[in-house]
Amino acid sequence: MIEKLAQLHPEIALFAATCIVMVLGLAKSSFWRGMSVWVTGLGLVAALVLSFFSPQTDGMLPNSLPYLKAMIAAIGLMILPLMGGTVDRWYERTVGRGASFDPLRVTRGEFYAFYLLSLMGVMLCVTADDLIWLFLALELTSLPTYIMVAMSTPRLRSQEAGVKYFFLGALSAATFLYGFAMLYGATGTTQLQDIAIHFRTEGMGLIGTLGLVMALIGVSFKIAAAPMHFYTPDVYQGAASPVSAFLAFAPKAAGFVVMIQLLSTVGWGWGEHGIALPEALRITLWVIAAITMTFGNVLALLQSNAKRMLAYSSIAHSGYMLVGLLVGPGQGPIAGNGLGAAMFYLLCYGVMNLGAFAVLACLEKRDEHGELVEIETVEDLRGLHAARPGLAWAMTLCALSLLGMPPLLGFWGKLGLFTSGISAGEIGLVVIMGLNSAVAAFYYLRLVRAVMLDTRDEDMDRPALTDMFGRRVAAGLSAVGVLVVVIWAGQLQAASDHATEVNPRIRQFNERVVEAEETPVIESIARND
Amino acid sequence: MISVMQTIPATLASHAPAAAGAAHAPTAPGDSSAIWLILIPLLPLVSSILCGIYRAWGVTSKLPGYTTVLALAVSFIVTLTGYLSFGGAGVQIVHGFQWLNISWGEAHGQSLTANFSLYIDSLTWLWMLFVTGLATLIALYSTEYMSEDQKNGGYARYFSFFSLFVFAMSCLVMGDNLLLLYLGWEGVGLCSYLLIGYYYTKPAAVAAAKKAFIVNRIGDLGLALGMMLAFVEFGSLEFSEIFARVAEIQATVAAGGHVSWQIEAIPLLLMVGAFGKSAQLPLYVWLPDAMEGPTPVSALIHAATMVTAGVYLIARFLPLFALNPTSLAIVAWVGGLTALLAATIGMSQFDIKRVMAYSTVSQLGYMFLGLGVLTATGAAYHVFTHAFFKATLFLSCGAVMHGFAGQLDLRKLSGLRKLKGWGIVTLAMLVGCLCLAGFPFTSGFFSKDMILAEAFVTQGPGYQALGILALITAGMTAYYSFRVFFRVFCGPVEFHPSDDHHGDSEEEHEAHEDAEGHHGFHPHAPGWAINLVLMVLIVGSLAAAIPYFVDKENHGWVGGLVHDSTAGHLVLPTVAHGAEDAAHGAEAVAHGEGFWSDPHKWMYYVSGTIGFIGIGLAWLIHMTRRTEAATAPIADGLKNAMRPVSTWCERKWYVDEFYDIIFRYPLKILSHLFYLLDQLLVDGLVNFAGAVPRMLGRSLRPSQNGLLQSYAVGMGGGVAVILFIVWILL
């Protein structure tokens, strides 16, 4: 129990910060209310530092804690300045003008607390070694985000998005919970390692396979992959841009981590060279990946609303990362570690996607009721270069990076996915990925053209710069990150590869079983047919 | 004893003990812990970024200039310290940071490693010493020269590009793999483009920048292809691995094996890159136009450092070139012909900066000739001396241009040495011209002789004829360099400022026109920074002769450096060559017995005499009977007498026009044809390809109707379909 606790230090730090923030948000003095965001940051910094000291575990991915948790905390820190001022902005102004403070009307404390709780959920997914834990951690990630979407703007559309997100999320939770139940039914245990051993010795069986596939499909809601992707554009559009940026990272990170955990129960010990997934799972993932990336890209192509476009692009990027999951940890320490590539890509995506949303969040215009709202459409971005060169460059860099233009960060991320796909022999999928990247160029370049090349018509009113400085900081951080993190791309990739090495004990166990019993698993699949 | 390279025993193994100095087998480089050497490229990069920030802040002081000078000076000191600590220690690999490490399999050749690491051997030291040293001096010179642009922000921009150039150049020279070299190669090309086009409001500068960029692109394509082929053939881009493989191939060749055509193609491709960057036939056309940039840039980039990158590339990969004698012969002939062609054009130009530009092309030709006849020592030494004296010459021209409001026409300037404050400039010009002309006991004399002599003794297709051509070129060089000196610095005092470069208003300019004599124009003599730099360079140009007498057994200090580097490990292929080598070896041993049998000895006298003749001719034609700046009676008489020839030369052999006719017009016609084809066929296809995803998108769009129920149905349906597929599969 004690050694388990040692793995949870970052989560504990986040939880402590959550409690403080929740109380601080209700403080009578506006100074202390304002402190809530700083305490959130402090908690994240503490979690980031503690992450580096995370011990090795005995789980499926024994080295994964430091890298993954540090990545989650670091990206969380980068998104935080964007979050500042999302809620309570108008109410604080009213209070500032002398109105009396009513604790029932502020939501700031809850907002940051939910933010921290959600990130904590992602970290718990990393630490989890049990199906129940996995389920709880996943729900801890998602539940706060449902509320964050609804409360992010005072408009009806946000509430609609929140409700939609919640209902569909519940549907997906039901799906993967059903899958978990079937896994328990097939193996009689909820421990991931025991499940793995059971699968190895007794075979997966129909129930086991179906359970795993259902769990995977259910989790694909979190990463916005087909067939659970439908909610994405509506929710991203409905939420405030900072929350959309958060949605594009935190639940996605949790989803991918859970998927890796689930896939590790079968081990990547199948196929011709003993490095692939079982055929049924491979085909499932293959189809999901191909449909997801194609769907995301072709629909983004038609969008004139930048936020929806980014939502579709988020779907497409999940498709790319699924290729890495399909490949698995690969043969050797470095060559073609698809999990490492996917986790590195997640980091790259977190950095570059933030910038695109941040630029949208930085600009405001008056809607038909005369209220200041964040801009949404590509049209609003036109001619940004003349008015706000810094923001225009941030958008350009991030869009080019999302597109995978060398030498920006996105290129290095995608490179790993491509090479791992090739090394695993998934040429077909890699070709689809390449074609999709080409299609994606169209709409990312449209963003670039709008901000850099187009000029604004005289009669259009200019979007105003938001007075929230943090948002500009976030945009700058992301743009600089896209350029600068490239320098350490090699090290980060290596760290990511190291983090996703499968427990050698489990590998050896797999090999022993395969050698000793002449692959009973395959026979059992044959029996079931 | 003529360079060990030609007489070498057939294998590396037996060669290694023969070479002087520490163990330097290229197969076993030592990993160095001297991580501080990484400062050499890093400091210029930092300075470049800082200057960029100054530009954004609108700094108008001389801060950018001094930042750059400081960074480059420290970089030079680090280089010097590094050389003194590790100069003789063989190959050092300094691992900076892991940059690229991609693998798609475990086997050899299935991974691509290109780290930001430095491969430092004696060749690197040679190059880095003069690159950082000269860059420091020229940056100091620029602090004064560019001061007119302080107000409009051009100053910071200039120094930002300048530092970036030094960073790129050090990546090129110090990189431990071909990719880093290529990065540096493209980086210097980019900086060259940016700096040639520095006066971007001037159409000529913009056109010149474009021309340089495009012509270089042709060469860079060769380099890129060469790099890719090297990766395919050697399975690595890292120098240490490549040289290990080359040593293996040398061993098989020595044992009578064959070199595959792929390996033979690599030097041919690399060569194209070198021709582009170092302005050799047929790609030299960009360099003279590059003089549109600020003069210090011409001095540093387009005379002293960047254009020697091609020489560096070939010297670095000389063992690879030696595997394909054809490539060496091409290098030698291209170099020799370029030298001659550029010298003839240089003889007839009136713009002194252009004369210097053509002389640069011509001298680069000598260096390539040296590489082709396998005297990497001669080529490297000539690079070294040329860097000094050409920088001196250009900076003197720059001082003239700066002082006379952009006037560079030698017909409009005369007798400058008699003006007050121009003494140091005159002296610098004189020393530079003497070195360039190969006047006895100057640095240029020794370095050029090394190449000339080698051309006469090396076996190769028509190398003797090439040697004679090179001798004639040497005479022409002496003539055109002193033509400039006599016309501009000697004779009656007379000067006209340039028309397009008046700071004053137009009316004032008109008024000046009416005034007699100098139009009331007062040239301003150079200030301390320019004079200081010129003095240092005068000393440097003269002192560059000293290394020739150091370490005599290796043909001077530079020779020692070259021997210890990768350029010192050569083996000529094919058995047939073995016999030639033996014969040649005997001949080489015979050097030094009689006077006439050692070309190095008689060359001193022959080339010295030819240099005197050239200078004498220049004096006769351009000094005697000259009363005013514009006319030199003998020169004009001669020019009229040989009008077709002189016009031919003056119009630069019509090479630009020739390229227009054979490349540009056909390309234009072709491009119109392709355009039509493109419109009809390709666009149709592309539009079709573009329409497919759109159509797909349109058909999928209704699924996103915003209704919760239909989303839920979609999700449930999806789950059902996938489960059904899995069930079927099982």
Short mmCIF file of N, CA, C and O in Angstrom, two decimals, chain B residues 462-511:
data_model
loop_
_atom_site.label_atom_id
_atom_site.label_comp_id
_atom_site.label_asym_id
_atom_site.label_seq_id
_atom_site.Cartn_x
_atom_site.Cartn_y
_atom_site.Cartn_z
N GLY B 462 46.10 16.07 -69.59
CA GLY B 462 46.44 17.43 -70.00
C GLY B 462 46.81 18.35 -68.87
O GLY B 462 46.65 19.56 -68.98
N TYR B 463 47.32 17.82 -67.78
CA TYR B 463 47.61 18.69 -66.64
C TYR B 463 48.75 19.66 -66.93
O TYR B 463 48.78 20.75 -66.39
N GLN B 464 49.69 19.25 -67.83
CA GLN B 464 50.77 20.18 -68.16
C GLN B 464 50.21 21.42 -68.84
O GLN B 464 50.56 22.54 -68.49
N ALA B 465 49.32 21.17 -69.81
CA ALA B 465 48.70 22.31 -70.50
C ALA B 465 47.96 23.18 -69.51
O ALA B 465 48.00 24.42 -69.57
N LEU B 466 47.33 22.54 -68.55
CA LEU B 466 46.59 23.26 -67.53
C LEU B 466 47.55 24.14 -66.72
O LEU B 466 47.24 25.28 -66.38
N GLY B 467 48.74 23.58 -66.46
CA GLY B 467 49.74 24.35 -65.73
C GLY B 467 50.14 25.59 -66.50
O GLY B 467 50.27 26.68 -65.92
N ILE B 468 50.31 25.45 -67.82
CA ILE B 468 50.70 26.61 -68.63
C ILE B 468 49.59 27.65 -68.62
O ILE B 468 49.82 28.85 -68.45
N LEU B 469 48.34 27.17 -68.77
CA LEU B 469 47.20 28.10 -68.70
C LEU B 469 47.22 28.84 -67.37
O LEU B 469 47.00 30.06 -67.31
N ALA B 470 47.49 28.10 -66.30
CA ALA B 470 47.47 28.72 -64.98
C ALA B 470 48.57 29.76 -64.87
O ALA B 470 48.39 30.80 -64.22
N LEU B 471 49.71 29.50 -65.52
CA LEU B 471 50.79 30.48 -65.49
C LEU B 471 50.38 31.76 -66.22
O LEU B 471 50.62 32.87 -65.75
N ILE B 472 49.75 31.57 -67.40
CA ILE B 472 49.28 32.74 -68.15
C ILE B 472 48.30 33.53 -67.28
O ILE B 472 48.34 34.75 -67.18
N THR B 473 47.39 32.78 -66.62
CA THR B 473 46.41 33.44 -65.76
C THR B 473 47.11 34.24 -64.67
O THR B 473 46.67 35.34 -64.32
N ALA B 474 48.21 33.68 -64.15
CA ALA B 474 48.93 34.40 -63.10
C ALA B 474 49.41 35.75 -63.61
O ALA B 474 49.31 36.77 -62.91
N GLY B 475 49.89 35.77 -64.86
CA GLY B 475 50.31 37.05 -65.45
C GLY B 475 49.15 38.01 -65.55
O GLY B 475 49.26 39.20 -65.21
N MET B 476 48.02 37.51 -66.02
CA MET B 476 46.83 38.37 -66.15
C MET B 476 46.44 38.93 -64.80
O MET B 476 46.05 40.09 -64.66
N THR B 477 46.53 38.07 -63.77
CA THR B 477 46.14 38.49 -62.42
C THR B 477 47.00 39.67 -61.99
O THR B 477 46.49 40.68 -61.48
N ALA B 478 48.31 39.54 -62.22
CA ALA B 478 49.20 40.63 -61.85
C ALA B 478 48.81 41.90 -62.59
O ALA B 478 48.77 42.99 -62.02
N TYR B 479 48.46 41.73 -63.87
CA TYR B 479 48.11 42.90 -64.67
C TYR B 479 46.85 43.57 -64.12
O TYR B 479 46.84 44.77 -63.82
N TYR B 480 45.77 42.81 -63.94
CA TYR B 480 44.52 43.50 -63.58
C TYR B 480 44.53 44.04 -62.17
O TYR B 480 43.90 45.04 -61.88
N SER B 481 45.28 43.38 -61.26
CA SER B 481 45.28 43.93 -59.91
C SER B 481 46.04 45.25 -59.89
O SER B 481 45.57 46.22 -59.27
N PHE B 482 47.15 45.32 -60.61
CA PHE B 482 47.87 46.59 -60.59
C PHE B 482 47.26 47.63 -61.49
O PHE B 482 47.47 48.83 -61.30
N ARG B 483 46.47 47.21 -62.45
CA ARG B 483 45.69 48.17 -63.24
C ARG B 483 44.83 48.98 -62.29
O ARG B 483 44.79 50.21 -62.35
N VAL B 484 44.15 48.29 -61.36
CA VAL B 484 43.32 48.99 -60.39
C VAL B 484 44.18 49.90 -59.53
O VAL B 484 43.86 51.07 -59.32
N PHE B 485 45.28 49.36 -59.05
CA PHE B 485 46.09 50.15 -58.12
C PHE B 485 46.62 51.41 -58.79
O PHE B 485 46.51 52.51 -58.27
N PHE B 486 47.20 51.25 -59.98
CA PHE B 486 47.79 52.41 -60.66
C PHE B 486 46.73 53.43 -61.04
O PHE B 486 46.93 54.63 -60.92
N ARG B 487 45.58 52.95 -61.50
CA ARG B 487 44.56 53.91 -61.93
C ARG B 487 43.97 54.66 -60.75
O ARG B 487 43.78 55.88 -60.82
N VAL B 488 43.66 53.95 -59.69
CA VAL B 488 42.90 54.58 -58.61
C VAL B 488 43.81 55.28 -57.62
O VAL B 488 43.49 56.37 -57.14
N PHE B 489 44.93 54.71 -57.31
CA PHE B 489 45.73 55.26 -56.22
C PHE B 489 46.91 56.10 -56.70
O PHE B 489 47.45 56.87 -55.94
N CYS B 490 47.33 55.91 -57.98
CA CYS B 490 48.45 56.70 -58.45
C CYS B 490 47.95 57.70 -59.49
O CYS B 490 46.76 57.76 -59.78
N GLY B 491 48.88 58.45 -60.06
CA GLY B 491 48.52 59.40 -61.10
C GLY B 491 47.97 60.69 -60.52
O GLY B 491 48.03 60.92 -59.30
N PRO B 492 47.44 61.54 -61.41
CA PRO B 492 46.95 62.85 -60.97
C PRO B 492 45.74 62.70 -60.06
O PRO B 492 44.96 61.76 -60.20
N VAL B 493 45.59 63.63 -59.12
CA VAL B 493 44.46 63.57 -58.19
C VAL B 493 43.19 64.02 -58.89
O VAL B 493 43.13 65.10 -59.46
N GLU B 494 42.19 63.17 -58.84
CA GLU B 494 40.93 63.52 -59.46
C GLU B 494 39.86 62.56 -58.96
O GLU B 494 40.13 61.37 -58.82
N PHE B 495 38.72 63.08 -58.60
CA PHE B 495 37.66 62.15 -58.21
C PHE B 495 36.28 62.76 -58.43
O PHE B 495 36.10 63.97 -58.33
N HIS B 496 35.37 61.92 -58.78
CA HIS B 496 33.97 62.32 -58.97
C HIS B 496 33.13 61.41 -58.10
O HIS B 496 33.28 60.19 -58.20
N PRO B 497 32.28 61.96 -57.27
CA PRO B 497 31.40 61.08 -56.50
C PRO B 497 30.40 60.39 -57.41
O PRO B 497 30.13 60.87 -58.52
N SER B 498 29.88 59.31 -56.96
CA SER B 498 28.92 58.57 -57.79
C SER B 498 27.63 59.35 -57.93
O SER B 498 27.28 60.16 -57.08
N ASP B 499 26.93 59.15 -59.03
CA ASP B 499 25.72 59.93 -59.30
C ASP B 499 24.58 59.56 -58.39
O ASP B 499 23.82 60.40 -57.95
N ASP B 500 24.48 58.28 -58.13
CA ASP B 500 23.26 57.83 -57.45
C ASP B 500 23.41 57.88 -55.93
O ASP B 500 22.57 57.39 -55.22
N HIS B 501 24.48 58.46 -55.46
CA HIS B 501 24.73 58.29 -54.03
C HIS B 501 24.96 59.62 -53.35
O HIS B 501 25.92 59.80 -52.60
N HIS B 502 24.12 60.58 -53.65
CA HIS B 502 24.30 61.87 -53.00
C HIS B 502 23.36 62.00 -51.83
O HIS B 502 22.17 61.84 -51.96
N GLY B 503 23.92 62.30 -50.68
CA GLY B 503 23.07 62.51 -49.52
C GLY B 503 22.29 63.80 -49.67
O GLY B 503 21.20 63.95 -49.12
N ASP B 504 22.82 64.72 -50.43
CA ASP B 504 22.18 66.03 -50.53
C ASP B 504 20.97 66.00 -51.46
O ASP B 504 20.71 65.02 -52.12
N SER B 505 20.27 67.11 -51.48
CA SER B 505 19.08 67.17 -52.33
C SER B 505 19.50 67.33 -53.80
O SER B 505 20.66 67.59 -54.11
N GLU B 506 18.52 67.19 -54.67
CA GLU B 506 18.81 67.20 -56.09
C GLU B 506 19.37 68.53 -56.57
O GLU B 506 20.33 68.59 -57.33
N GLU B 507 18.74 69.65 -56.09
CA GLU B 507 19.19 70.95 -56.56
C GLU B 507 20.64 71.18 -56.19
O GLU B 507 21.46 71.65 -56.96
N GLU B 508 20.94 70.81 -54.96
CA GLU B 508 22.29 70.98 -54.49
C GLU B 508 23.25 70.21 -55.39
O GLU B 508 24.33 70.66 -55.72
N HIS B 509 22.77 69.04 -55.76
CA HIS B 509 23.57 68.19 -56.62
C HIS B 509 23.84 68.90 -57.94
O HIS B 509 24.97 68.92 -58.42
N GLU B 510 22.78 69.50 -58.49
CA GLU B 510 22.93 70.25 -59.74
C GLU B 510 23.97 71.34 -59.56
O GLU B 510 24.83 71.56 -60.39
N ALA B 511 23.85 72.04 -58.46
CA ALA B 511 24.77 73.14 -58.20
C ALA B 511 26.21 72.61 -58.18
O ALA B 511 27.10 73.23 -58.74
#
